[in-house]
Coordinates of C-alpha atoms and ligand atoms in Angstrom, one line a residue:
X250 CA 4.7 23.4 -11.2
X251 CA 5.6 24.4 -7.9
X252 CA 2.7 23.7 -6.2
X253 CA 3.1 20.1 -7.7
X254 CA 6.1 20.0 -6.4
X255 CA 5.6 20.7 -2.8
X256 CA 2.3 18.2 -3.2
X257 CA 4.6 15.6 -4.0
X258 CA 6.9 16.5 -0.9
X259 CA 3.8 15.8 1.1
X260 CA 1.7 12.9 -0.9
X261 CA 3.7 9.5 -1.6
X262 CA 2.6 8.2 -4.8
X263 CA 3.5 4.3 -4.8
X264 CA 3.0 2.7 -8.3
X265 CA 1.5 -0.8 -8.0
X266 CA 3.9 -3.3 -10.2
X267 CA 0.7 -5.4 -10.0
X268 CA 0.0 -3.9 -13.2
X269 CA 3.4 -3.6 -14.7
X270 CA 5.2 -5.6 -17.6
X271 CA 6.6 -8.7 -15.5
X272 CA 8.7 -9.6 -18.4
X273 CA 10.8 -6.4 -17.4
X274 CA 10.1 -5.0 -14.1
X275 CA 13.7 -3.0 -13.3
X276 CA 13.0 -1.2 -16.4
X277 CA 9.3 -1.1 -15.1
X278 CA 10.1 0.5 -12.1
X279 CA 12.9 2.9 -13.4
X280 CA 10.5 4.5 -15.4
X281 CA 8.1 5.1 -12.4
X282 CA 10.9 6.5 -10.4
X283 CA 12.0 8.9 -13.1
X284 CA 8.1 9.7 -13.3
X285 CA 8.2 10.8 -9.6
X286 CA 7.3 7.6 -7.4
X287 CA 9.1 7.4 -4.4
X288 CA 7.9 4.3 -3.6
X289 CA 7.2 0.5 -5.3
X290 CA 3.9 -0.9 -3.9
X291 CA 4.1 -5.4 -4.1
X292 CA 0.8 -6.9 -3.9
X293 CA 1.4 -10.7 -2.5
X294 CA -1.2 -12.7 -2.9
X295 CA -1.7 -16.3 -1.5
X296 CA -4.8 -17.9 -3.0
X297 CA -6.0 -18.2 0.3
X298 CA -6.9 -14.5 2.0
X299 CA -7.6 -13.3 -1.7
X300 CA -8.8 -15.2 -4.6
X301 CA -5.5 -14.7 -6.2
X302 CA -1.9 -15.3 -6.7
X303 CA 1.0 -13.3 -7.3
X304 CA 4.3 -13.0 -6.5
X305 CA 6.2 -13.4 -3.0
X306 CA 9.7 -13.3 -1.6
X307 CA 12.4 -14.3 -4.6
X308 CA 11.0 -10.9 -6.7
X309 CA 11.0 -8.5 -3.9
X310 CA 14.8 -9.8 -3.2
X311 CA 15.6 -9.8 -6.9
X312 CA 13.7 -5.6 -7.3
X313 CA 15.9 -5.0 -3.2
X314 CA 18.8 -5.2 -6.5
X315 CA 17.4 -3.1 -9.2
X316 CA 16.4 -0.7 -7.0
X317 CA 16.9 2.1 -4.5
X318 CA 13.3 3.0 -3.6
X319 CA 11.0 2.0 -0.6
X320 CA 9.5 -1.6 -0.8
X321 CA 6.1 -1.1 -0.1
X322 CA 4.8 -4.7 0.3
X323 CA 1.5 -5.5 0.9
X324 CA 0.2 -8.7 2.3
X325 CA -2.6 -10.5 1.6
X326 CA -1.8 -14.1 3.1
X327 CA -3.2 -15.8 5.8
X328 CA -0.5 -16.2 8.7
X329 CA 1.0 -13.5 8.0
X330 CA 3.6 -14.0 11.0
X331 CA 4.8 -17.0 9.3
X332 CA 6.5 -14.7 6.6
X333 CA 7.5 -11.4 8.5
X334 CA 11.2 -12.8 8.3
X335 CA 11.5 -13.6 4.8
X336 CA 10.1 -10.7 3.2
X337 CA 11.7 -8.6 5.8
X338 CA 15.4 -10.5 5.0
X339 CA 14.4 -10.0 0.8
X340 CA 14.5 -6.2 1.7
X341 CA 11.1 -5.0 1.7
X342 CA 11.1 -1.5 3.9
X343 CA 7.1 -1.7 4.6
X344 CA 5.3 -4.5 5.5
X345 CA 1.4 -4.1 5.5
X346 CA -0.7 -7.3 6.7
X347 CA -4.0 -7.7 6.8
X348 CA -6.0 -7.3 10.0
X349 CA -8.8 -9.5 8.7
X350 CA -6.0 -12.5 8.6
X351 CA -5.1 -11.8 12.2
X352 CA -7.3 -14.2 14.8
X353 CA -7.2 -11.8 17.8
X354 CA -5.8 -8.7 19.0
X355 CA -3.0 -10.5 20.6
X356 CA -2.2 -11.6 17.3
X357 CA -2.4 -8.8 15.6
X358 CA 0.1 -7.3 18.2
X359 CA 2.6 -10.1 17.5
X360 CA 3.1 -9.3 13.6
X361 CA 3.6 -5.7 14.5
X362 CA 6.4 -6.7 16.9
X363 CA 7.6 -9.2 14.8
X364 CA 8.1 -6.5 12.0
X365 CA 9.0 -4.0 14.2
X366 CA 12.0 -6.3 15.4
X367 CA 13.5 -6.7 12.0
X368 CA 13.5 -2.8 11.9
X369 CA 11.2 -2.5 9.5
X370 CA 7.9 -0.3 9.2
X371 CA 4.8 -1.6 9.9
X372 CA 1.4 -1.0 8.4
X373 CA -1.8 -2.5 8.9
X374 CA -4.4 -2.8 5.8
X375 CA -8.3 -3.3 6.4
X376 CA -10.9 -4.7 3.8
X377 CA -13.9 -2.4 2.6
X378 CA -16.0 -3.9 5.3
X379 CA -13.9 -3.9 8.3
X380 CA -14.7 -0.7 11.0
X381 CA -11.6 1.9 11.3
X382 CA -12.4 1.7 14.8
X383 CA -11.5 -2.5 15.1
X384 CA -8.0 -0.7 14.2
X385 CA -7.8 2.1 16.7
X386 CA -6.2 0.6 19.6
X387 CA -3.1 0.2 17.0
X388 CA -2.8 3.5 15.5
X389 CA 0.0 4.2 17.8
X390 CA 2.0 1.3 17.5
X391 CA 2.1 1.1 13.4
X392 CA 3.9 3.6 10.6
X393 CA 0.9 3.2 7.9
X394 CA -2.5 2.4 7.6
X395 CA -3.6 1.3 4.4
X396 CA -8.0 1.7 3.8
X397 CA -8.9 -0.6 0.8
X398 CA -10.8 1.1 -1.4
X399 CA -11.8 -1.9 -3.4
X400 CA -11.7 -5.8 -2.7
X401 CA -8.4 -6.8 -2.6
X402 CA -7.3 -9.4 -5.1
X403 CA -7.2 -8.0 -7.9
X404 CA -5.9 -4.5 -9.9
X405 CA -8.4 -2.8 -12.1
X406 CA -11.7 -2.8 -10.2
X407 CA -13.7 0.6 -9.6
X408 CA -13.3 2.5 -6.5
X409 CA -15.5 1.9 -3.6
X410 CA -16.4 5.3 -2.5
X411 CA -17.5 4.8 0.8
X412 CA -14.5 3.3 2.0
X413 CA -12.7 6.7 1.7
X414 CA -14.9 7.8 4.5
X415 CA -12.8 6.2 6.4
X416 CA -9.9 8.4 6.3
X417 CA -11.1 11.2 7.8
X418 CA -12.2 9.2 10.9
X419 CA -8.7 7.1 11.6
X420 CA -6.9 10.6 11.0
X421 CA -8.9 11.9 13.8
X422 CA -7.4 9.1 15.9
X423 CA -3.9 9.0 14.8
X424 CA -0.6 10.2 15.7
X425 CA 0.3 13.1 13.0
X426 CA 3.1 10.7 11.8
X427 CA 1.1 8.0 10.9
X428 CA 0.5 7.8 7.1
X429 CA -2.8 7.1 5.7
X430 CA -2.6 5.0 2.0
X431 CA -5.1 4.0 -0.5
X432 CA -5.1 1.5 -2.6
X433 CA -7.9 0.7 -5.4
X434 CA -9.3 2.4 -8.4
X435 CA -6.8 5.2 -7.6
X436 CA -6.8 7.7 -10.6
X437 CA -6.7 11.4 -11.0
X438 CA -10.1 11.6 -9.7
X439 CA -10.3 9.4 -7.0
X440 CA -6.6 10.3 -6.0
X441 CA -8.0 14.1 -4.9
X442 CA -11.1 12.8 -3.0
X443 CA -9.0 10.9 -0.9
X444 CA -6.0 13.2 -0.8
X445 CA -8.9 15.9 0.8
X446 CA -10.4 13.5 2.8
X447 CA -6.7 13.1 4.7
X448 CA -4.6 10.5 2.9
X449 CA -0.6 11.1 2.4
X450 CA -0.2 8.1 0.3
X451 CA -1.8 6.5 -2.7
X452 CA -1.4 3.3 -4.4
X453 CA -2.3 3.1 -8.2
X454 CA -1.7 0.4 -10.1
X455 CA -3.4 0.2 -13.7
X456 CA -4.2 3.9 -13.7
X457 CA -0.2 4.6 -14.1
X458 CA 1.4 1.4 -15.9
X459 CA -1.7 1.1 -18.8
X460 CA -1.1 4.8 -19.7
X461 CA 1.1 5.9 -22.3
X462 CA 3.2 8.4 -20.2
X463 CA 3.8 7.5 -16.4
X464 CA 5.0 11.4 -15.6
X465 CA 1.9 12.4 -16.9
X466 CA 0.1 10.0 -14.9
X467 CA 1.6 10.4 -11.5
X468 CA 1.1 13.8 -12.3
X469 CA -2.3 14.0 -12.6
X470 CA -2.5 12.1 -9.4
X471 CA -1.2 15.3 -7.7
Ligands
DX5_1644 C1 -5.6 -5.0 -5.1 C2 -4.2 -4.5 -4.8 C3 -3.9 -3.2 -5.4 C4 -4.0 -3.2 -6.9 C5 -4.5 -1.8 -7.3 O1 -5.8 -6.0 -4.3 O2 -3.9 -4.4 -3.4 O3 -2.6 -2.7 -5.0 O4 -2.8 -3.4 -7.6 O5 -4.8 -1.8 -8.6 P1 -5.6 -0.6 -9.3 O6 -4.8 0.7 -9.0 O7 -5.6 -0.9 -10.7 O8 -6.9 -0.6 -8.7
ZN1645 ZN1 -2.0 -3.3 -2.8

C-alpha cells in the first residue's frame, strides 16, 4: 500500500472521459478523483486531423465548474493556433497539439508561445509514425510530451507496442521536468511497460470507465 502510494506521488494517472457516461460527466469524474486521478484527460476531436468528433470548448468550460483537477486537453484539430485562446479562456491547464497538424517548425513554435502566453502548460503529442527526434529541438521549450501509442481517433484500440520505444529515447533528450504521457490501450499491463520504459503519466480511457470499480482500476495501473 505504501509503495502504491509513493508510485502515485510520482506517476499521473489521467482518466480519459472519452470513455465516460456523457449523460453525467461531474459525477463521472468525481468518481475518478476519489479513485486517485489527479488529472481529467479531454480528447477533442475535429473530423478533420482524426476521423472523429467529440467534444470541444463549451464541456471543458462547463467540467472548469464541476471540478478542481488539472484539464488535461488533448488536441487533435488541424490549426491548432486557431483555438489556443478558447480552450485556454474555458480553463483547460494543459494543452497538447499535435505536431503532425503543425506546417513547419516556425509553426509549431508559435502554438507553444501562444499557449505559453495564456500561462498555461504546453505539451506536444506525436502519432505512432512520427520520429521522437522531429520533436527534439522542443523538448526544452514544452511541459509534456505525449507518445501515441495507438492511432488517435478513437478509445478502445489495442496498444501499439513499438511506439513505447519511444520513451526511453525522448527521456534521454529531455529536461528531468519534462513529463512523458501515454495515451492508447493503456491498462495494467501496458501501464508498467511504459511506466519502466520512462513515462510519468498515463492516459487510460476504456480500461478505467468500462470497469466495475475505478479504485481498483487506477490501482492496477500502478
Ligand atoms: C485516442 C485518445 C485517447 C483515448 C484512449 O485518440 O487520444 O485518449 O481516449 O482510449 P483507450 O484508453 O481506451 O485506448
Ligand atoms: Zn487522448
Amino acid at each position: 500500500m505504501y509503495d502504491r502510494i509513493r508510485i502515485m506521488e510520482k506517476l499521473i494517472i489521467s482518466p480519459s472521459i472519452l470513455s465516460a457516461d456523457f449523460s453525467k460527466l461531474a459525477e463521472e469524474i468525481t468518481a475518478v478523483k476519489n479513485a486517485g486521478a489527479q488529472w481529467i484527460h479531454i480528447d477533442v476531436m475535429d473530423g478533420h486531423f482524426v476521423p472523429n468528433i467529440t467534444i470541444g470548448v463549451p464541456v471543458v468550460k462547463s467540467l472548469r465548474k464541476a471540478t478542481d483537477l488539472i484539464l488535461d486537453t488533448h488536441l487533435m484539430i488541424e490549426n491548432p493556433e486557431k483555438y489556443i485562446k478558447s480552450f485556454a479562456e474555458a480553463g483547460s491547464d494543459i494543452i497538447t497539439f499535435h505536431y503532425e497538424a503543425c506546417k513547419d517548425t516556425e509553426h509549431v513554435g508559435n502554438v507553444i508561445s501562444m499557449i505559453k502566453d495564456f500561462g498555461k502548460k504546453a505539451g506536444i503529442s506525436i502519432k505512432p509514425h512520427t520520429e521522437p527526434k522531429e520533436i527534439f529541438p522542443f523538448l526544452s521549450d514544452v511541459d509534456l510530451i505525449l507518445v501515441m501509442t495507438v492511432e488517435p481517433g478513437f478509445g478502445g484500440q489495442e496498444f501499439m507496442h513499438d511506439c513505447a520505444l519511444k520513451i526511453p529515447q525522448i527521456k534521454e533528450k529531455a529536461p528531468e521536468a519534462l513529463i512523458i504521457q501515454v495515451d492508447g490501450g493503456i491498462n495494467n499491463l501496458t501501464s508498467k511497460i511504459c511506466t519502466s520504459l520512462g513515462a510519468n503519466s498515463l492516459v487510460a480511457g476504456s480500461y478505467i470507465y468500462k470497469s466495475a470499480n475505478y479504485e481498483k482500476a487506477i490501482q492496477s495501473l500502478l
